[in-house]
């Protein structure tokens, strides 16, 4: 039930990341209705105003949209969801290369290690 | 006008000891505010003045423009540090008591929360553990439809699982127009539900800020900031 939010960073940006993940991984399918701010705040154990702020930000990016009377929905724009997926993937990869670099591996060496790893069937 | 509580130059002395020293503070509507400070910093004194249980030596404090009194008690729901309920009373007796006392008290809400926490309404307070008594009191306080909820150490004696439930109850029951002022030492447990914090020390306001701003600027949790600011 808990969202494992880390109090060291602004909560609203973590909420955004969490909801983005849920959209990408299909917890919320395109076009589905989201819980109300209040329900969402309660499941995440966060302040409703913070939740509101996060949802507004997601709305601004177009990933969710609101219909005046019936609530908030996930976008039906699959391209947009895929774009988000790709940009998060790129972030992960950059992060990974950065860590490998800190361990002293150049990009090519890292790739070689990856290939070897895949061959071993891991 | 979004101001709910306003203190101007508020001073409270206990004999020669200054508990609050010329405090200026404004609390707005629709916020969850943490009143945080070390022991003996003046938290409870401030809370008692808001509730009309103490009168300031100088300066003013108003709630919705009124000096604390009968008018403000109608709109302030207060959970004191210590219980004032009679030990021999059963929970359902107390609910009746609250119903006749406060126009804005909603018994249905109270019974539903009691049910969720597995508290039997026909039990007497006397037979309950400290934690269960605290839960009962918090349920009573949150079952009013007030403009201002003041919770003085609401979760101290409650186990972590019930704490989560209580925090969720606070989030899901409070009206968007209402303000909650919460004093506690269990900062890490509650900081995610706060809008703002007020740090108080030796009767002075050290800091007031939005919690998200603080996290953004300092890259730390409110709990760590508290530990730094009030390092012994």
Short mmCIF file of C-alpha atoms in Angstrom, two decimals, chain B residues 42 74 113 161:
data_model
loop_
_atom_site.label_atom_id
_atom_site.label_comp_id
_atom_site.label_asym_id
_atom_site.label_seq_id
_atom_site.Cartn_x
_atom_site.Cartn_y
_atom_site.Cartn_z
CA UNK B 42 6.25 26.58 23.92
CA UNK B 74 -17.46 25.96 17.90
CA UNK B 113 -13.75 4.68 12.42
CA UNK B 161 0.23 0.14 11.99
#
